[in-house]
Structure formats: C-alpha cells, structure tokens
Short mmCIF file of C-alpha atoms in Angstrom, two decimals:
data_model
loop_
_atom_site.label_atom_id
_atom_site.label_comp_id
_atom_site.label_asym_id
_atom_site.label_seq_id
_atom_site.Cartn_x
_atom_site.Cartn_y
_atom_site.Cartn_z
CA UNK K 87 5.40 69.10 8.74
CA UNK K 88 6.00 67.75 12.18
CA UNK K 89 6.54 63.98 12.26
CA UNK K 90 4.19 62.18 14.59
CA UNK K 91 5.87 59.73 16.97
CA UNK K 92 5.09 56.09 16.37
CA UNK K 93 3.97 54.26 19.46
CA UNK K 94 5.43 50.88 20.42
CA UNK K 95 1.89 49.53 20.39
CA UNK K 96 1.52 50.43 16.70
CA UNK K 97 4.90 48.86 15.90
CA UNK K 98 3.87 45.63 17.60
CA UNK K 99 0.48 45.60 15.88
CA UNK K 100 2.16 46.13 12.53
CA UNK K 101 4.61 43.31 13.12
CA UNK K 102 1.84 40.96 14.20
CA UNK K 103 -0.24 41.86 11.17
CA UNK K 104 2.72 41.18 8.85
CA UNK K 105 3.38 37.84 10.56
CA UNK K 106 -0.24 36.77 10.37
CA UNK K 107 -0.50 37.85 6.75
CA UNK K 108 2.66 35.91 5.91
CA UNK K 109 1.33 32.81 7.65
CA UNK K 110 -2.01 33.14 5.90
CA UNK K 111 -0.24 33.41 2.56
CA UNK K 112 1.78 30.23 3.22
CA UNK K 113 -1.31 28.36 4.34
CA UNK K 114 -3.19 29.52 1.28
CA UNK K 115 -0.40 28.32 -1.01
CA UNK K 116 -0.36 24.92 0.67
CA UNK K 117 -4.14 24.68 0.41
CA UNK K 118 -3.97 25.50 -3.30
CA UNK K 119 -1.87 22.43 -4.16
CA UNK K 120 -2.27 20.98 -6.71
CA UNK K 121 -2.94 23.61 -9.36
CA UNK K 122 -2.06 21.47 -12.39
CA UNK K 123 -2.00 17.80 -13.46
CA UNK K 124 0.25 15.35 -11.63
CA UNK K 125 2.47 12.89 -13.47
CA UNK K 126 2.52 9.31 -12.16
CA UNK K 127 5.53 7.34 -13.40
CA UNK K 128 5.13 3.60 -13.91
CA UNK K 129 8.47 1.89 -14.46
CA UNK K 130 6.97 -1.00 -16.42
CA UNK K 131 4.98 -1.38 -19.62
CA UNK K 132 1.29 -0.78 -20.13
CA UNK K 133 -1.07 -3.63 -19.33
CA UNK K 134 0.93 -5.28 -16.55
CA UNK K 135 -0.18 -5.61 -12.95
CA UNK K 136 1.75 -2.50 -11.82
CA UNK K 137 0.32 -0.40 -14.65
CA UNK K 138 -3.21 -1.67 -14.03
CA UNK K 139 -3.05 -0.81 -10.34
CA UNK K 140 -1.63 2.63 -11.13
CA UNK K 141 -4.38 3.54 -13.56
CA UNK K 142 -7.16 2.47 -11.21
CA UNK K 143 -5.55 4.37 -8.34
CA UNK K 144 -5.14 7.45 -10.53
CA UNK K 145 -8.84 7.43 -11.33
CA UNK K 146 -9.77 7.71 -7.66
CA UNK K 147 -6.91 10.10 -6.80
CA UNK K 148 -8.16 12.56 -9.41
CA UNK K 149 -11.46 12.81 -7.56
CA UNK K 150 -9.62 13.62 -4.33
CA UNK K 151 -7.11 16.06 -5.81
CA UNK K 152 -9.36 17.86 -8.28
CA UNK K 153 -6.64 17.53 -10.92
CA UNK K 154 -5.76 14.96 -13.58
CA UNK K 155 -3.28 12.25 -12.63
CA UNK K 156 -1.49 11.26 -15.83
CA UNK K 157 0.08 7.80 -15.90
CA UNK K 158 3.36 7.81 -17.83
CA UNK K 159 5.01 4.47 -18.60
CA UNK K 160 8.81 4.57 -18.55
CA UNK K 161 9.83 0.91 -18.85
CA UNK K 162 13.39 -0.28 -19.19
CA UNK K 163 16.22 -1.96 -17.31
CA UNK K 164 13.79 -3.87 -15.11
CA UNK K 165 12.22 -0.69 -13.71
CA UNK K 166 15.44 1.25 -13.18
CA UNK K 167 14.82 3.86 -15.88
CA UNK K 168 11.54 4.95 -14.34
CA UNK K 169 13.04 5.20 -10.86
CA UNK K 170 15.93 7.28 -12.18
CA UNK K 171 13.39 9.67 -13.68
CA UNK K 172 11.49 9.82 -10.38
CA UNK K 173 14.65 10.48 -8.37
CA UNK K 174 15.67 13.30 -10.72
CA UNK K 175 12.23 14.93 -10.99
CA UNK K 176 11.52 18.41 -9.64
CA UNK K 177 10.51 17.94 -5.96
CA UNK K 178 7.36 20.03 -6.29
CA UNK K 179 4.71 17.36 -5.81
CA UNK K 180 3.84 17.14 -9.49
CA UNK K 181 5.74 13.90 -10.08
CA UNK K 182 5.03 10.74 -8.12
CA UNK K 183 5.97 7.19 -9.00
CA UNK K 184 5.18 3.55 -8.44
CA UNK K 185 7.94 1.64 -6.68
CA UNK K 186 8.12 -2.14 -6.71
CA UNK K 187 9.68 -3.93 -3.76
CA UNK K 188 12.07 -5.71 -3.50
CA UNK K 189 13.44 -4.70 -6.93
CA UNK K 190 13.74 -0.98 -6.14
CA UNK K 191 15.83 -1.80 -3.06
CA UNK K 192 18.25 -4.25 -4.65
CA UNK K 193 19.48 -2.32 -7.69
CA UNK K 194 21.55 0.16 -5.64
CA UNK K 195 23.83 -2.72 -4.56
CA UNK K 196 23.41 -5.34 -7.31
CA UNK K 197 24.08 -2.69 -9.96
CA UNK K 198 26.31 -0.53 -7.81
CA UNK K 199 28.66 0.47 -10.64
CA UNK K 200 25.96 1.57 -13.08
CA UNK K 201 22.69 2.28 -11.22
CA UNK K 202 21.31 5.76 -11.80
CA UNK K 203 19.52 6.38 -8.49
CA UNK K 204 19.88 5.76 -4.78
CA UNK K 205 17.24 5.18 -2.13
CA UNK K 206 18.22 8.49 -0.57
CA UNK K 207 16.88 10.26 -3.66
CA UNK K 208 13.31 9.00 -3.29
CA UNK K 209 10.94 9.16 -0.34
CA UNK K 210 8.49 6.26 0.01
CA UNK K 211 4.92 7.45 0.51
CA UNK K 212 2.69 4.41 0.96
CA UNK K 213 2.49 0.76 0.06
CA UNK K 214 -0.83 -0.29 -1.47
CA UNK K 215 -0.58 -3.89 -2.71
CA UNK K 216 1.31 -6.90 -1.38
CA UNK K 217 1.04 -9.64 -3.99
CA UNK K 218 2.22 -13.09 -2.80
CA UNK K 219 4.44 -15.27 -4.95
CA UNK K 220 3.13 -18.44 -6.56
CA UNK K 221 4.98 -21.42 -8.04
CA UNK K 222 2.90 -23.07 -10.76
CA UNK K 223 3.15 -25.86 -13.32
CA UNK K 224 1.06 -26.76 -16.35
CA UNK K 225 -2.28 -28.42 -15.63
CA UNK K 226 -1.08 -31.69 -17.19
CA UNK K 227 2.24 -31.68 -15.33
CA UNK K 228 3.08 -34.86 -13.42
CA UNK K 229 4.15 -32.75 -10.44
CA UNK K 230 1.44 -32.45 -7.81
CA UNK K 231 3.46 -30.97 -4.95
CA UNK K 232 6.73 -29.30 -4.05
CA UNK K 233 8.06 -32.67 -2.89
CA UNK K 234 7.43 -34.07 -6.38
CA UNK K 235 9.44 -31.22 -7.87
CA UNK K 236 12.29 -31.73 -5.38
CA UNK K 237 12.38 -35.46 -6.07
CA UNK K 238 12.62 -34.79 -9.82
CA UNK K 239 15.59 -32.47 -9.31
CA UNK K 240 17.32 -34.96 -7.04
CA UNK K 241 16.88 -37.61 -9.71
CA UNK K 242 18.03 -35.36 -12.57
CA UNK K 243 19.39 -31.93 -11.69
CA UNK K 244 18.65 -30.53 -15.16
CA UNK K 245 15.10 -31.85 -15.45
CA UNK K 246 13.43 -28.86 -13.78
CA UNK K 247 13.62 -25.35 -15.28
CA UNK K 248 11.80 -22.48 -13.55
CA UNK K 249 11.15 -19.06 -15.02
CA UNK K 250 11.31 -15.67 -13.33
CA UNK K 251 11.00 -12.05 -14.46
CA UNK K 252 14.49 -10.82 -13.62
CA UNK K 253 17.45 -11.40 -11.35
CA UNK K 254 16.87 -9.84 -7.95
CA UNK K 255 13.10 -9.65 -8.34
CA UNK K 256 10.74 -11.16 -5.80
CA UNK K 257 10.00 -14.21 -7.94
CA UNK K 258 13.70 -14.93 -8.54
CA UNK K 259 14.45 -14.57 -4.83
CA UNK K 260 11.49 -16.81 -3.94
CA UNK K 261 12.77 -19.58 -6.21
CA UNK K 262 16.29 -19.25 -4.79
CA UNK K 263 14.90 -19.40 -1.26
CA UNK K 264 12.89 -22.51 -2.12
CA UNK K 265 15.99 -24.16 -3.61
CA UNK K 266 17.95 -23.37 -0.46
CA UNK K 267 15.18 -24.73 1.78
CA UNK K 268 15.00 -27.91 -0.30
CA UNK K 269 18.77 -28.32 -0.59
CA UNK K 270 18.68 -28.47 -4.39
CA UNK K 271 20.04 -26.53 -7.35
CA UNK K 272 17.50 -25.19 -9.82
CA UNK K 273 17.90 -24.11 -13.42
CA UNK K 274 16.37 -20.75 -14.33
CA UNK K 275 15.31 -18.81 -17.37
CA UNK K 276 14.12 -15.21 -17.42
CA UNK K 277 11.09 -13.90 -19.33
CA UNK K 278 9.70 -10.40 -19.75
CA UNK K 279 6.46 -10.85 -17.89
CA UNK K 280 3.92 -13.45 -16.96
CA UNK K 281 2.43 -13.76 -20.46
CA UNK K 282 5.74 -14.92 -21.96
CA UNK K 283 6.37 -17.30 -19.06
CA UNK K 284 2.90 -18.82 -19.31
CA UNK K 285 3.29 -19.37 -23.06
CA UNK K 286 6.61 -21.10 -22.42
CA UNK K 287 5.06 -23.25 -19.70
CA UNK K 288 2.07 -24.31 -21.78
CA UNK K 289 4.41 -24.95 -24.72
CA UNK K 290 6.48 -27.34 -22.64
CA UNK K 291 9.63 -25.21 -22.72
CA UNK K 292 9.89 -24.84 -18.93
CA UNK K 293 8.80 -26.93 -15.97
CA UNK K 294 7.29 -24.21 -13.81
CA UNK K 295 6.96 -20.48 -13.48
CA UNK K 296 7.43 -18.30 -10.45
CA UNK K 297 5.13 -15.29 -10.51
CA UNK K 298 2.66 -13.30 -8.45
CA UNK K 299 -0.76 -14.37 -7.30
CA UNK K 300 -2.57 -11.59 -9.16
CA UNK K 301 -1.04 -12.78 -12.43
CA UNK K 302 -1.47 -16.51 -11.82
CA UNK K 303 -4.88 -16.64 -10.12
CA UNK K 304 -7.04 -16.44 -13.24
CA UNK K 305 -5.03 -19.16 -14.98
CA UNK K 306 -5.28 -21.39 -11.91
CA UNK K 307 -9.02 -20.74 -11.63
CA UNK K 308 -9.49 -21.56 -15.32
CA UNK K 309 -7.54 -24.80 -14.96
CA UNK K 310 -4.76 -23.80 -17.36
CA UNK K 311 -2.05 -24.16 -14.71
CA UNK K 312 -1.75 -25.83 -11.33
CA UNK K 313 -0.45 -23.91 -8.36
CA UNK K 314 2.03 -25.93 -6.33
CA UNK K 315 2.58 -23.33 -3.61
CA UNK K 316 1.75 -19.81 -2.55
CA UNK K 317 4.57 -18.17 -0.62
CA UNK K 318 2.43 -16.58 2.09
CA UNK K 319 1.67 -16.99 5.80
CA UNK K 320 -1.67 -18.58 4.97
CA UNK K 321 -3.69 -19.65 1.97
CA UNK K 322 -5.10 -16.97 -0.30
CA UNK K 323 -8.86 -16.89 -0.81
CA UNK K 324 -8.69 -16.46 -4.60
CA UNK K 325 -6.70 -19.71 -4.94
CA UNK K 326 -7.74 -21.44 -1.74
CA UNK K 327 -6.86 -24.91 -3.06
CA UNK K 328 -3.19 -23.97 -3.41
CA UNK K 329 -1.27 -24.81 -0.22
CA UNK K 330 1.40 -22.57 1.25
CA UNK K 331 5.02 -23.57 1.05
CA UNK K 332 5.12 -23.79 4.83
CA UNK K 333 2.30 -26.37 4.81
CA UNK K 334 4.55 -28.54 2.68
CA UNK K 335 7.61 -28.10 4.86
CA UNK K 336 9.30 -25.25 3.00
CA UNK K 337 9.30 -22.06 5.03
CA UNK K 338 9.42 -19.59 2.16
CA UNK K 339 7.62 -16.27 2.06
CA UNK K 340 7.77 -13.89 -0.85
CA UNK K 341 5.67 -11.11 -2.32
CA UNK K 342 5.82 -8.14 -4.64
CA UNK K 343 4.89 -4.94 -2.87
CA UNK K 344 3.62 -2.03 -4.98
CA UNK K 345 3.45 1.44 -3.56
CA UNK K 346 4.17 5.10 -4.23
CA UNK K 347 7.11 7.41 -3.70
CA UNK K 348 8.08 11.02 -4.41
CA UNK K 349 11.42 12.77 -4.97
CA UNK K 350 13.24 13.03 -1.65
CA UNK K 351 13.06 16.81 -1.23
CA UNK K 352 9.31 17.26 -1.70
CA UNK K 353 8.05 19.77 0.93
CA UNK K 354 6.51 18.18 4.00
CA UNK K 355 3.10 19.82 3.53
CA UNK K 356 2.84 18.44 -0.02
CA UNK K 357 4.03 15.01 1.16
CA UNK K 358 1.34 15.07 3.85
CA UNK K 359 -1.31 16.04 1.29
CA UNK K 360 -0.35 13.16 -1.01
CA UNK K 361 -0.24 10.77 1.94
CA UNK K 362 -3.72 11.84 3.02
CA UNK K 363 -5.06 11.41 -0.52
CA UNK K 364 -3.49 7.95 -0.71
CA UNK K 365 -5.14 6.94 2.56
CA UNK K 366 -8.54 8.09 1.32
CA UNK K 367 -8.20 6.25 -1.98
CA UNK K 368 -7.03 3.03 -0.34
CA UNK K 369 -9.93 3.12 2.11
CA UNK K 370 -12.49 3.72 -0.65
CA UNK K 371 -14.73 0.61 -0.91
CA UNK K 372 -14.94 0.91 -4.70
CA UNK K 373 -11.15 0.95 -5.06
CA UNK K 374 -10.81 -2.08 -2.81
CA UNK K 375 -13.51 -3.90 -4.78
CA UNK K 376 -11.61 -3.32 -8.02
CA UNK K 377 -8.41 -4.60 -6.44
CA UNK K 378 -10.20 -7.68 -5.14
CA UNK K 379 -11.62 -8.37 -8.59
CA UNK K 380 -8.07 -8.30 -9.97
CA UNK K 381 -6.78 -10.55 -7.16
CA UNK K 382 -4.54 -7.79 -5.84
CA UNK K 383 -4.41 -7.94 -2.01
CA UNK K 384 -4.58 -4.45 -0.48
CA UNK K 385 -2.00 -4.06 2.28
CA UNK K 386 -1.51 -0.39 3.20
CA UNK K 387 1.69 0.75 4.88
CA UNK K 388 1.82 4.52 5.32
CA UNK K 389 4.43 7.23 5.70
CA UNK K 390 7.44 6.62 7.90
CA UNK K 391 6.43 3.01 8.50
CA UNK K 392 6.75 2.45 4.74
CA UNK K 393 10.08 4.30 4.66
CA UNK K 394 11.33 1.89 7.34
CA UNK K 395 9.89 -1.11 5.45
CA UNK K 396 11.86 -0.24 2.30
CA UNK K 397 15.07 0.50 4.21
CA UNK K 398 14.84 -2.69 6.31
CA UNK K 399 14.27 -4.75 3.15
CA UNK K 400 17.29 -3.10 1.51
CA UNK K 401 19.52 -3.84 4.51
CA UNK K 402 18.38 -7.46 4.81
CA UNK K 403 18.77 -8.23 1.09
CA UNK K 404 22.11 -6.45 0.88
CA UNK K 405 23.41 -8.66 3.69
CA UNK K 406 22.31 -11.74 1.73
CA UNK K 407 23.93 -10.39 -1.42
CA UNK K 408 27.24 -9.76 0.32
CA UNK K 409 27.17 -13.29 1.72
CA UNK K 410 26.30 -15.01 -1.56
CA UNK K 411 25.78 -12.73 -4.62
CA UNK K 412 23.06 -13.80 -6.98
CA UNK K 413 24.39 -14.66 -10.39
CA UNK K 414 22.73 -14.02 -13.74
CA UNK K 415 20.41 -16.97 -14.34
#
C-alpha cells in the first residue's frame, strides 16, 4: 500500500490538538480539587480559642469546598508538635493548619537546637483573627490601674506575680514589654491556658493574668475580673471600659494572630483555591457574626502580605532575642 504524505498543516493541527487537550486535562484536574476530605491541624487542645475558631471556620469552608474539613487536634510542646506535622505533611492540599503568631515564628530561634520545623517548610495562607492582649486582676483587687501595679512592684518587687501561657508567647512578650516600659522587674508563672490562670487569680495565687481579649472579655463583662489594660491601638468595643496601655502612659501593643498555612510545596493552583475559599469564608456575614459573638476580632491578611507579616515578625523578634534572650519564667 502506498503511504500517503502527511501535510504540514495536519502535523500542526495535530500538535495544537494535543496541546489543547493537555491544557484542558490540567485545568480539569485543578477544577476537581478537592476530591476528598481535608485535614485541618490545630496545634492546641480542644475547647480553646484556636480550636473554637478552627471548627467554626471549617463549617463554612465545607460549604465552599464541597468536602468535609476535619479538625484534628495535635497539642504538645506549646504548639510545636502540630506545626511539625504540618511542615512534614504531603503538599497536596489535603492538609492545612492553624498557625498562631508570634509563637510559630519564635520557636525556630528560641528552640534552635531541638525545634522540628522551620518557617521555610510552611507557607502562610491567610490571617483571620487578631486578638489583643489584656492584663487583668481579680474584681476585688486593690489595683485599679497600671500605675497602681507599678507602684506595688516598686514598693515590694516580689509582691506582684503575673501569669502567662508560655515563654515566647504573645502574652509573655506583652508582660515583658510592659515591665520594660515601666522600668520594673516582674515575677511570672506559666499556666496551660486561661482557665487555669483564672482559677489561680480568683484563688489569690497570682496578682494578675496576661491573656487575650477573647478569653478575658466574658469574665470582665460578668464582673469576675477587672481589666487594667488592653494592649491595642484603641479601646475594644467588647470591653470598652478597659483603657489601653497607651492611654495610661505605657506604649505596649500585643496580640495573638490566628491564621492558616499549608506545607511549603503545595502547588500554586491549589494554594490559590484555598486562599479564595478563605476569603469567601472570612467575608461571610454569618461567620463574622459568630466571631463577634465570641469576641474574636476578624482581621484578614491574605496571601503574600501574610507571608511578609510572619517573616517580618520573625525577624523583629529574633533581633530582640539576640539582644536579650528571654529566660524561662
């Protein structure tokens, strides 16, 4: 049989068809994501503010993704164990995690010899909540202001003991910053969460606790504790009677930021999908209403802006650490 010559036009058409088919296949695969449930790692125990935010977010994200979002608590080592698991997860978009700033940034240099992850191994996706710090005392405490607390320390350096939830956390750093601003030395004790700290405060075992607004607001509103200061630019509506530190002459700002991240090598199209879903959830009025009810201020920071936020925080805090390392208190 005589072979028919193949025209250049047919060759070109065939090549174009193959290229278009290949592109269509890739687009179809991207559009299909996700095809199975997504695991959301929370590096702290169930029932805390991070876990609560995660579970509410997951509820709305499921509606957007059309797949279950399963919250998995992996507490331990102040959040480190969960972030190690996130950093080592398969970068296929089926594992995302909550990251808590500034803690996630400080472990790579405060635990340099033992830490199991680096910031290069995770890619920040979006911040959702920025929860200001609050310094509070018992309702029957004689201290009515930050000046009262400072005067007590100046009179007796061991008379004031303040709790925090872990060295290098936002509450610990806020208390250290306040002490530096006031020119005093404070005594500290660490508790595993706001519930333990509040029990110690009400039991008279500590003078004050340093925590986050979302955890302290209900107790302040109920009259169980008195807020001496909120470490924010301006007063917070939920506890409007609590003055800022700056109002009282102490220029301290501190907050816990809670957002999401993925393993560093997640494909860009999947990253973009998750970022888009996060935007839609955060802008959902019902989600915002639930956050407001829990006194969790929504403060979205998306994509590369959030990547820069985490890196800038790391660099700034590392410089402080190298100048004057925080000691175990």
